[in-house]
Short mmCIF file of C-alpha atoms in Angstrom, two decimals:
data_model
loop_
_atom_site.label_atom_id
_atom_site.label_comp_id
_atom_site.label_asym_id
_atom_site.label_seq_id
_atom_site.Cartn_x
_atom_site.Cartn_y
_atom_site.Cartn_z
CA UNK A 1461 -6.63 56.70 -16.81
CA UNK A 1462 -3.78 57.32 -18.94
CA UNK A 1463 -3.28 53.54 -18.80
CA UNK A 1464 -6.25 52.73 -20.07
CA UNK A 1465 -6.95 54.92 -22.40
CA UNK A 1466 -3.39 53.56 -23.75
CA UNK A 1467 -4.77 50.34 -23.74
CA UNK A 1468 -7.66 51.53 -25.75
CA UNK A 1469 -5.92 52.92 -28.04
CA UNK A 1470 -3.56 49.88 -29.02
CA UNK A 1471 -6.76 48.15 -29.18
CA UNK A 1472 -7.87 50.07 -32.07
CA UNK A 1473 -4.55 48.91 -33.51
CA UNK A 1474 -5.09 45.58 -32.66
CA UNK A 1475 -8.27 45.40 -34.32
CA UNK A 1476 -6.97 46.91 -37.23
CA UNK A 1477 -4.38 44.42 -37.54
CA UNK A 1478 -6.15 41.83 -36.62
CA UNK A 1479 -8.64 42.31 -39.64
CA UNK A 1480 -6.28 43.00 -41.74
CA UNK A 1481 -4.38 39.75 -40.94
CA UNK A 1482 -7.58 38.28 -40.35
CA UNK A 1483 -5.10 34.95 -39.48
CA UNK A 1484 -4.51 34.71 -35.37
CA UNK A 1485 -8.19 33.69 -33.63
CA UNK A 1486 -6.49 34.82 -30.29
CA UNK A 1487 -5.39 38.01 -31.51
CA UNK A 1488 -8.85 38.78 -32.63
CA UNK A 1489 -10.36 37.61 -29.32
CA UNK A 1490 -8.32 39.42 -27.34
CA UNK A 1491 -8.93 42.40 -29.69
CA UNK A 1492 -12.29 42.06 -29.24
CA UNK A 1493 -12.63 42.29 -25.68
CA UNK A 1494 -10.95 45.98 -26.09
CA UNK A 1495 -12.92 46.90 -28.58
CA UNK A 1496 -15.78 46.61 -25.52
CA UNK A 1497 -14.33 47.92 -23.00
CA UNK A 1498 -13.24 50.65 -25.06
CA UNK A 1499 -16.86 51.51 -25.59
CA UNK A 1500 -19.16 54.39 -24.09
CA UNK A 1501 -21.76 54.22 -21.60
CA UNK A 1502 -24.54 55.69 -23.49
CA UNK A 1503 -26.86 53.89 -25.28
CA UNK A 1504 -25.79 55.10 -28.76
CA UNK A 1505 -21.89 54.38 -28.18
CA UNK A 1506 -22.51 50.98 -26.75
CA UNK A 1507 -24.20 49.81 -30.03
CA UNK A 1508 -21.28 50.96 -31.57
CA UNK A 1509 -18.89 48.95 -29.67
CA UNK A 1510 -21.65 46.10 -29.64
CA UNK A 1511 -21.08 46.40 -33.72
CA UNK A 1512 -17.41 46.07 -32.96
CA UNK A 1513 -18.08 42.49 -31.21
CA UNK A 1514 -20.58 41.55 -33.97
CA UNK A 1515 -17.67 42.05 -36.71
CA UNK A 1516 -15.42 40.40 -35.00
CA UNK A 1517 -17.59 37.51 -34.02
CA UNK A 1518 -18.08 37.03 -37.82
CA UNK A 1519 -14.70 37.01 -38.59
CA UNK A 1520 -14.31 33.63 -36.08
CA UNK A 1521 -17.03 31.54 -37.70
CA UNK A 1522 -15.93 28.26 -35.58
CA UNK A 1523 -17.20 27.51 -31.44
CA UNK A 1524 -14.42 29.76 -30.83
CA UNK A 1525 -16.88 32.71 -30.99
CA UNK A 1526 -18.80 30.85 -28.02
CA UNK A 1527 -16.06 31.39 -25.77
CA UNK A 1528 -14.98 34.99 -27.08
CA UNK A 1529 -18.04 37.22 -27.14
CA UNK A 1530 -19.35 36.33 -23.40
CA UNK A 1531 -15.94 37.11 -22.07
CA UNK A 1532 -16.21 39.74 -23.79
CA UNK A 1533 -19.45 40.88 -22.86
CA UNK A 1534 -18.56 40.23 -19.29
CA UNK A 1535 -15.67 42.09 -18.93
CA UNK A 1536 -17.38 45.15 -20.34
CA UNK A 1537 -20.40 45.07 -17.81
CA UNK A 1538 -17.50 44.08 -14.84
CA UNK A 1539 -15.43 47.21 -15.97
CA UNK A 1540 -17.84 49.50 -14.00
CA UNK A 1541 -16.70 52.81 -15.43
CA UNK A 1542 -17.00 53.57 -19.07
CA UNK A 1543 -14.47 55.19 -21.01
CA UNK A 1544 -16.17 57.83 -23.45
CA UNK A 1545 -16.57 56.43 -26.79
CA UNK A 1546 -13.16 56.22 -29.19
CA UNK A 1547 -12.31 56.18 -32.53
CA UNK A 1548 -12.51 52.68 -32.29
CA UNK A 1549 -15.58 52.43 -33.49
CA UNK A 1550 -14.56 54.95 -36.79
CA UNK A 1551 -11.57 53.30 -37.20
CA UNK A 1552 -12.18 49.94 -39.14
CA UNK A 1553 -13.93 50.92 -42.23
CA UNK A 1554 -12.22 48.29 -44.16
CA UNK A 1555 -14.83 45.34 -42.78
CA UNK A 1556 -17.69 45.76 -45.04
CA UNK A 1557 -20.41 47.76 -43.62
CA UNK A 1558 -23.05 45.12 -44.86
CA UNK A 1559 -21.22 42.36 -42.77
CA UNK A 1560 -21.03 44.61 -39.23
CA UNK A 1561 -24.74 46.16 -39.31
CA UNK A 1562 -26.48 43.02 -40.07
CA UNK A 1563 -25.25 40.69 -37.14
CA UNK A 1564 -25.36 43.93 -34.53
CA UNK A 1565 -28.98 44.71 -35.19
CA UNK A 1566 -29.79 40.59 -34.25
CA UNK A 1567 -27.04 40.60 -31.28
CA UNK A 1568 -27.98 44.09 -29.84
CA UNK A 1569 -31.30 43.27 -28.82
CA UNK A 1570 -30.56 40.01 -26.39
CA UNK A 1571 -27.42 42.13 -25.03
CA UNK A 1572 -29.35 44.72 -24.46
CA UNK A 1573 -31.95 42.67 -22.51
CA UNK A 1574 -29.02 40.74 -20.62
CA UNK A 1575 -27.47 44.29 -19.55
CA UNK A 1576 -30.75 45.74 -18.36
CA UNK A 1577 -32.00 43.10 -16.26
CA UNK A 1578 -32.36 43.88 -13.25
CA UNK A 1579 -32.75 40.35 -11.16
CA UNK A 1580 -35.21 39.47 -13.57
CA UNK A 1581 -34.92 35.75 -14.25
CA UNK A 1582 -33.76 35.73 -18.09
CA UNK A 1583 -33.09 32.14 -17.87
CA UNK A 1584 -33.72 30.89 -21.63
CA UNK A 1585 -31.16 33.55 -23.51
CA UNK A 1586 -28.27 32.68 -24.44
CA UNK A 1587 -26.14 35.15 -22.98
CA UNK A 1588 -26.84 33.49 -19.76
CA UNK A 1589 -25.46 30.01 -20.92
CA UNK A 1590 -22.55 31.85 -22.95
CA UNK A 1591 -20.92 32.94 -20.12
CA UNK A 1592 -20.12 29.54 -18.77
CA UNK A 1593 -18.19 28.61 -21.08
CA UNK A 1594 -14.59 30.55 -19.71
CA UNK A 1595 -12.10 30.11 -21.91
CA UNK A 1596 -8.30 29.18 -20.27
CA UNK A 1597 -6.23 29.36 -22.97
CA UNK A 1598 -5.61 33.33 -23.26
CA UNK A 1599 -4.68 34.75 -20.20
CA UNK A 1600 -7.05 37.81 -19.60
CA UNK A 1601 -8.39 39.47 -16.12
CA UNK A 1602 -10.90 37.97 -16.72
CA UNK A 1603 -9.82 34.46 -16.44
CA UNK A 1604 -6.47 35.31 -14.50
CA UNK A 1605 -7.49 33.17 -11.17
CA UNK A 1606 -8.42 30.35 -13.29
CA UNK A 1607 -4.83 30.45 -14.89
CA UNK A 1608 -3.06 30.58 -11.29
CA UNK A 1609 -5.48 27.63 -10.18
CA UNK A 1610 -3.98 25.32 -13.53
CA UNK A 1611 -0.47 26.15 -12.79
CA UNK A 1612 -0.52 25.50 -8.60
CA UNK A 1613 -2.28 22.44 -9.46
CA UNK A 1614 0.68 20.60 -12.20
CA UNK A 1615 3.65 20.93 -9.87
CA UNK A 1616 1.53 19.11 -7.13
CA UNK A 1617 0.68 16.19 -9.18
CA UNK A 1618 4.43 15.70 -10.11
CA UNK A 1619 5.80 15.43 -6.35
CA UNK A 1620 3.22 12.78 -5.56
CA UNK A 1621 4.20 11.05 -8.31
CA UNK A 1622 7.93 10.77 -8.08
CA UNK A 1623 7.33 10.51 -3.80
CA UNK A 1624 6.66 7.45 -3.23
CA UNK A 1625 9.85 6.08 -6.10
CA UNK A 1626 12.10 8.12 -4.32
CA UNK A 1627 10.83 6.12 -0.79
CA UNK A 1628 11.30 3.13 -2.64
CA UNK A 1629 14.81 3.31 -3.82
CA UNK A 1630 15.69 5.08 -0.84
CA UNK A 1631 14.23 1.75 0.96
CA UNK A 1632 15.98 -0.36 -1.15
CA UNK A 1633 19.99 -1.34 -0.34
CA UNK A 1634 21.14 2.35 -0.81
CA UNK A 1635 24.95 1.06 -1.87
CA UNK A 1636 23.45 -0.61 -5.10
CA UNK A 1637 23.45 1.70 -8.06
CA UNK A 1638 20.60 -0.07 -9.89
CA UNK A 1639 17.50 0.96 -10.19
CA UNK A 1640 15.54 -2.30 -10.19
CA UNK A 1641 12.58 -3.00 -7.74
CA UNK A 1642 13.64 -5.81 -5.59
CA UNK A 1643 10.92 -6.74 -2.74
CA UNK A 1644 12.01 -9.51 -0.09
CA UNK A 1645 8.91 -11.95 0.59
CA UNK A 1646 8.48 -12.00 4.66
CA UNK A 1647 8.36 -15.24 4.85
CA UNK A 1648 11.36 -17.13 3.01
CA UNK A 1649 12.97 -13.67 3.51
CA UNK A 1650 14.72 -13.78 0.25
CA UNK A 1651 13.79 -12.32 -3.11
CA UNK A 1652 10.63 -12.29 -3.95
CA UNK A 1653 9.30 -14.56 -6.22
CA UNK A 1654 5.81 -14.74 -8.32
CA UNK A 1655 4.49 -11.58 -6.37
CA UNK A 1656 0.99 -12.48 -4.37
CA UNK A 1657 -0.75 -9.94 -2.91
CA UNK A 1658 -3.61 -10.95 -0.11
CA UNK A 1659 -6.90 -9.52 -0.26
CA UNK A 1660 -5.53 -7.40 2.70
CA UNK A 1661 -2.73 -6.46 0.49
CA UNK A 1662 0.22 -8.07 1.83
CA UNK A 1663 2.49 -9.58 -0.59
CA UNK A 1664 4.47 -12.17 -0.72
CA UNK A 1665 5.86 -15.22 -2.97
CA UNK A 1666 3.27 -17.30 -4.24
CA UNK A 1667 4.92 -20.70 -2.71
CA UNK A 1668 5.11 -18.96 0.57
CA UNK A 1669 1.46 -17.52 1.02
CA UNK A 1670 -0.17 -20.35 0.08
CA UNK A 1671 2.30 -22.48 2.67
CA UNK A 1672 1.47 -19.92 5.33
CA UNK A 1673 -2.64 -20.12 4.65
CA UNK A 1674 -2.48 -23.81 4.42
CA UNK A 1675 -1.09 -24.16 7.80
CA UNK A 1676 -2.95 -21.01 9.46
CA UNK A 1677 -5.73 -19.89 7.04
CA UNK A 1678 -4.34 -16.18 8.19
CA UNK A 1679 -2.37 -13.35 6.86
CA UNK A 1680 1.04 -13.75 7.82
CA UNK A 1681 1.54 -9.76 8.10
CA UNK A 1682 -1.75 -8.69 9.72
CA UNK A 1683 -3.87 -12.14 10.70
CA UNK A 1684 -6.63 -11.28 8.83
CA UNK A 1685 -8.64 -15.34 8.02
CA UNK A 1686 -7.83 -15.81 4.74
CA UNK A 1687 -8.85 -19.01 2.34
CA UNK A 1688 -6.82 -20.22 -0.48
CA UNK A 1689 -8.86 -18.00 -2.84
CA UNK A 1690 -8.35 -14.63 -1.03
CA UNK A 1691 -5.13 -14.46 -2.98
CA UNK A 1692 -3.78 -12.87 -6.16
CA UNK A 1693 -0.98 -13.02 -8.60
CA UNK A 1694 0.41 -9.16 -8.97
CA UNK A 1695 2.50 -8.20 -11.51
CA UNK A 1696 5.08 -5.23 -10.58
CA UNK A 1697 7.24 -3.51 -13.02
CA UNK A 1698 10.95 -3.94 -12.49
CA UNK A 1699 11.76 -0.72 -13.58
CA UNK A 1700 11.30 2.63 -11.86
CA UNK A 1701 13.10 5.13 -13.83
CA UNK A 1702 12.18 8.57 -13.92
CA UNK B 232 16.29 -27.44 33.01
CA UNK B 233 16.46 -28.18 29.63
CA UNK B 234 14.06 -29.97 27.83
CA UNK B 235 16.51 -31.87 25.64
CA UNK B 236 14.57 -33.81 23.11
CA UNK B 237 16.00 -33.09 19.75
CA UNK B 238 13.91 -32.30 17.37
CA UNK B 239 12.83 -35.39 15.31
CA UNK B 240 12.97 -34.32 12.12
CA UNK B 241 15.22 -32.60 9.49
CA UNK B 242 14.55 -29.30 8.36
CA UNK B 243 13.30 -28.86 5.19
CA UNK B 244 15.10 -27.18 2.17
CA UNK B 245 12.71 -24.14 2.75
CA UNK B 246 13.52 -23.86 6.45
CA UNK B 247 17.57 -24.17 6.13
CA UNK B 248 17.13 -21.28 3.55
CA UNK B 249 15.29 -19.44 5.56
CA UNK B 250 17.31 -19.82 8.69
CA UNK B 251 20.71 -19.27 7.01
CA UNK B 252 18.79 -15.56 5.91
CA UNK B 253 18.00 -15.36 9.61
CA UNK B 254 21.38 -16.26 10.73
CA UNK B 255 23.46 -14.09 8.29
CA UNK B 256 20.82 -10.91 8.92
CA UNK B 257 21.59 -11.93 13.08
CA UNK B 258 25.22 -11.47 12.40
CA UNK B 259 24.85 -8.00 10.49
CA UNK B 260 22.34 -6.82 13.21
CA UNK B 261 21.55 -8.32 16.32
CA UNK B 262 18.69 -7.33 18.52
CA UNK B 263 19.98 -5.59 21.43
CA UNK B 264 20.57 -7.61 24.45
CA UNK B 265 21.23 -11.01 22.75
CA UNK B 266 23.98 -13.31 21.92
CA UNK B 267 23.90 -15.91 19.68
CA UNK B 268 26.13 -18.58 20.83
CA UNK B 269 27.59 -20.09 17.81
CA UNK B 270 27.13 -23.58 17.19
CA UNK B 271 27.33 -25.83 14.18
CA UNK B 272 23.67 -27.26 14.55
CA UNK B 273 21.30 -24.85 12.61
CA UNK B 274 18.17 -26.62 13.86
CA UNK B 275 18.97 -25.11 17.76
CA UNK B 276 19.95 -21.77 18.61
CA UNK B 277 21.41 -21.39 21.88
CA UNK B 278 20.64 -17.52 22.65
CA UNK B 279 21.72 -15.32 25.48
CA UNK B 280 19.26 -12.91 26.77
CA UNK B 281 20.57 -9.59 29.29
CA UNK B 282 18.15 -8.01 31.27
CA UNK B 283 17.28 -4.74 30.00
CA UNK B 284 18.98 -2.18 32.23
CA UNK B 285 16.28 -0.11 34.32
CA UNK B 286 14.62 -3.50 34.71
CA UNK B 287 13.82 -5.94 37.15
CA UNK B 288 16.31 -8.40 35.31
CA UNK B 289 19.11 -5.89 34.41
CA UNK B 290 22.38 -7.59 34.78
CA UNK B 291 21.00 -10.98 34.55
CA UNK B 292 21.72 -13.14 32.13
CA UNK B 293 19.79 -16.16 30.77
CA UNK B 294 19.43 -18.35 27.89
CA UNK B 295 16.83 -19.42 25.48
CA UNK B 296 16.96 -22.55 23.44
CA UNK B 297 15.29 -22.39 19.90
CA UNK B 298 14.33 -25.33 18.06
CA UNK B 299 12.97 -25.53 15.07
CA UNK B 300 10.42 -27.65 13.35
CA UNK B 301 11.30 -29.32 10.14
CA UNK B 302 8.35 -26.94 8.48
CA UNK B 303 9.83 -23.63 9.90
CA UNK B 304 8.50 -20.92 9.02
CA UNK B 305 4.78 -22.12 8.77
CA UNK B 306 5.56 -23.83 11.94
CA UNK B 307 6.53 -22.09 15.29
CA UNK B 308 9.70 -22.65 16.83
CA UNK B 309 9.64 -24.09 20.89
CA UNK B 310 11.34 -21.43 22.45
CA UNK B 311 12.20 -22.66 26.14
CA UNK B 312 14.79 -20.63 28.98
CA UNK B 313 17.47 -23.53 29.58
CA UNK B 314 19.49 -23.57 32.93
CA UNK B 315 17.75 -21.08 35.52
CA UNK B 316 14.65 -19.59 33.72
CA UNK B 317 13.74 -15.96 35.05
CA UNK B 318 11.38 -15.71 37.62
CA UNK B 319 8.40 -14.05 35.92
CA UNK B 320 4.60 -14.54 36.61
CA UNK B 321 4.77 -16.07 33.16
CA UNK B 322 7.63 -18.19 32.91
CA UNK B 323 7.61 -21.38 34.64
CA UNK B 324 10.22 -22.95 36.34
CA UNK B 325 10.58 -26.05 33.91
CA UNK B 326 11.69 -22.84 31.34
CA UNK B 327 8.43 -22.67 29.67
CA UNK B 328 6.59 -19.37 28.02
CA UNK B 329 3.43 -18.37 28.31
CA UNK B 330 3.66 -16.42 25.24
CA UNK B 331 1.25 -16.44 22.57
CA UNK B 332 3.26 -15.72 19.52
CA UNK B 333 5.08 -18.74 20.46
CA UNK B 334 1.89 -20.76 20.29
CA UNK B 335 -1.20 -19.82 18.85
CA UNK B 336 -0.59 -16.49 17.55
CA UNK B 337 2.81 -17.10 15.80
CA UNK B 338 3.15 -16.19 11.78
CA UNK B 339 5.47 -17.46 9.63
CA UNK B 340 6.59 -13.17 8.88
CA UNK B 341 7.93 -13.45 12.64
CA UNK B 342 11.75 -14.29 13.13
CA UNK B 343 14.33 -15.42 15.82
CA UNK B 344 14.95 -11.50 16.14
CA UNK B 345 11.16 -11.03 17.16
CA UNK B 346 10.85 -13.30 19.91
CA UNK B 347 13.41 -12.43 21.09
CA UNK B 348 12.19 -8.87 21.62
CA UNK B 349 9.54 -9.67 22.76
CA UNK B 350 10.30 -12.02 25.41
CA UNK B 351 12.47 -9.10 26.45
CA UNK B 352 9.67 -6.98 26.52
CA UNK B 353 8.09 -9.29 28.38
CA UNK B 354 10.63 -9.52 30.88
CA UNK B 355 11.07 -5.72 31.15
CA UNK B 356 7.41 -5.07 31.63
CA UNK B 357 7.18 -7.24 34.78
CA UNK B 358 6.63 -5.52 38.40
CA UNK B 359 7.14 -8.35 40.66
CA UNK B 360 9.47 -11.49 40.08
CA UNK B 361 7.05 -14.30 40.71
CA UNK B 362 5.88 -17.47 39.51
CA UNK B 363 2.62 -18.23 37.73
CA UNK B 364 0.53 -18.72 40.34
CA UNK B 365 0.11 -22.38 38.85
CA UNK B 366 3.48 -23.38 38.13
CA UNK B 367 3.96 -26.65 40.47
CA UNK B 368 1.19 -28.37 38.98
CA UNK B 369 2.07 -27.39 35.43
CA UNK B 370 5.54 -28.19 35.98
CA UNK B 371 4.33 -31.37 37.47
CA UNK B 372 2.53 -32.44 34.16
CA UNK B 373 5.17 -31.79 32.09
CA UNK B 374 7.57 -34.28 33.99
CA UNK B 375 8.65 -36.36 30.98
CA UNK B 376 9.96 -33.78 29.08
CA UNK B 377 6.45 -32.25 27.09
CA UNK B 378 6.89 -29.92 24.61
CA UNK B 379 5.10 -26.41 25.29
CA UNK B 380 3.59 -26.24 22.20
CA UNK B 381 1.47 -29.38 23.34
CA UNK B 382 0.27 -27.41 25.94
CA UNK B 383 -3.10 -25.76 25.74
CA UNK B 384 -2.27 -22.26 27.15
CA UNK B 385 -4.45 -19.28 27.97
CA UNK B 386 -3.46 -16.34 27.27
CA UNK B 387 -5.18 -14.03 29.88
CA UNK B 388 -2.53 -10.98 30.37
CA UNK B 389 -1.76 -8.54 28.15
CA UNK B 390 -0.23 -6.28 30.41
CA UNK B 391 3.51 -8.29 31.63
#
């Protein structure tokens, strides 16, 4: 409890900051989402900490509000107990009154609607869309998981990337320093030359496949029938740096 | 027993190539249990095989002749046992194989090194030493020295 109502309270500071900078969208986001959770369960103090959303909403006038205000919204009804009401609400005078009531009067009704429902299928309002947008780029408890998930994920795509090159050069005479890709054609044995992959994707020199299908109309490597036309010219890159 | 008729023509640039890669990878690493005696002529390999040990043949030793046709690789070479061939239900006593990759199913990605493994295999799968149960008569039509890659073989036995 202490915690939170710690929390709370730098909120209020945040907020204040936050219009007073009025400069970092992420500050004010994250701001925001205090500013709800920071509000009371009864029906009064949630419209003030609804009014708190609505002020801040109309300080981000770009599709960052989209992602902002459900989150918000969310976290609130997901925080299951509710803090009696703050000063946060008292504390920012300096947003014009004019600005904070208008907005709150057209938000509070849908909220209120969304908050109430009770399995009722309020398909058509837009807090029900809202909420699928989740936005990654602030890490919140909200979106926490969805963090972990992007950073497990990038370290995985990098080994399977650098795998097989490392096979390769490891392959590859392991006394020569250089890094090029040199491929021996199985059926001169010796360098390859104008790389041909089969439609069974065995490779070879160009010379040599088509020697090897004119005499056996067959894949040299796995048999499969092959015609003079179930070949193609493949082009590897010589290079396999990093 | 050998079937001594040279092989008519020269090899081609492709196959010398080829064959000197062969050769040179032989020398760095031979397959185990053979011996290439070393000869100047490039077109025949004279190779000795050992019985694998734990085998029917362990501790004997034979030898396989390998010529090679002037369009080696795309062609297969006639591999033949010279002197006393094994006596396997699918070597016959004139030295010929009954071995498909020698014949039908060869590919030009197959080397001396191959065969020669897997005419060992061959060998070293066998549970009786016997002849193919039709070896007099083939051996009989083969008199003048035939090639057995003019023979029309039937490959029936995937198990020795």
């Amino acid at each position: 409890m202490a915690t939170r109502s710690g929390r709370s309270r730098k909120s209020t500071e945040d907020i204040v900051e936050t219009i007073k900078g009025a400069s970092n969208r992420r500050m004010a986001r994250s701001s925001s989402n205090r500013a709800v959770l920071s509000a009371g369960n009864s029906p009064r103090t949630r419209s003030a900490g609804q009014q708190v959303v609505a002020a801040i909403v109309i300080e981000d006038d770009d599709d960052d509000v989209q992602a902002s205000s459900p989150r918000a919204f969310a976290q609130a009804r997901s925080s299951g107990r509710r803090r009696p009401p703050t000063a946060s609400g008292v504390q920012i005078p300096e947003v014009s009154l004019g600005l904070r009531l208008g907005p709150a009067d057209s938000f509070s009704p849908a909220m209120r609607a969304h908050r109430n429902r009770a399995g009722g299928p309020i398909v058509a309002t837009p807090p029900i869309r809202r909420p699928l947008t989740i936005d990654l780029t602030s890490p919140s408890a909200a979106n926490d998981d969805c963090v972990i998930v992007r950073e497990s994920k990038a370290p995985q795509v990098v080994k399977r990337k650098i795998a097989p090159a490392v096979l390769v050069e490891g392959g590859e005479q392991a006394g020569q320093a250089s890094k090029e890709l040199k491929l021996t054609c199985p059926i001169c044995l010796d360098e390859m030359k104008e790389e041909t992959s089969t439609i069974c994707g065995h490779v070879f020199c160009r010379g040599c496949i088509q020697g090897a299908i004119a005499a056996q109309r067959k894949c040299p490597t796995c048999r499969k029938r092959l015609t003079s036309r179930s070949t193609h010219r493949i082009y590897l890159t010589a290079k396999l740096g990093s | 027993m050998s079937t001594s008729t040279p092989p008519q023509k020269t090899l081609s640039r492709i196959a010398a190539n080829r064959l000197q890669k062969e050769l040179s990878e032989w020398q760095i690493n031979p397959p185990a249990g053979f011996k290439h005696r070393v000869t100047d002529n490039l077109q025949r390999w004279i190779i000795e095989v050992n019985g694998a040990p734990g085998t029917l043949y362990s501790c004997e030793q034979y030898q396989l002749q390998v010529d090679f046709p002037e369009n080696y690789p795309m062609e297969a070479p006639q591999v033949i046992f010279i002197q006393q061939p094994p006596c396997h239900p699918h070597i016959y006593s004139n030295g010929h194989i009954c071995l498909d990759i020698l014949y039908d199913s060869w590919s030009p990605a197959m080397t001396v090194s191959s065969i020669c493994i897997s005419i060992l295999s061959m060998l070293s799968s066998a549970t009786q030493k016997a002849r193919p149960p039709d070896n007099d008569r083939y051996v009989r039509n083969c008199r003048n020295g035939r090639s057995p890659k003019e023979t029309r073989w039937w490959f029936h036995d995937d198990k020795v």
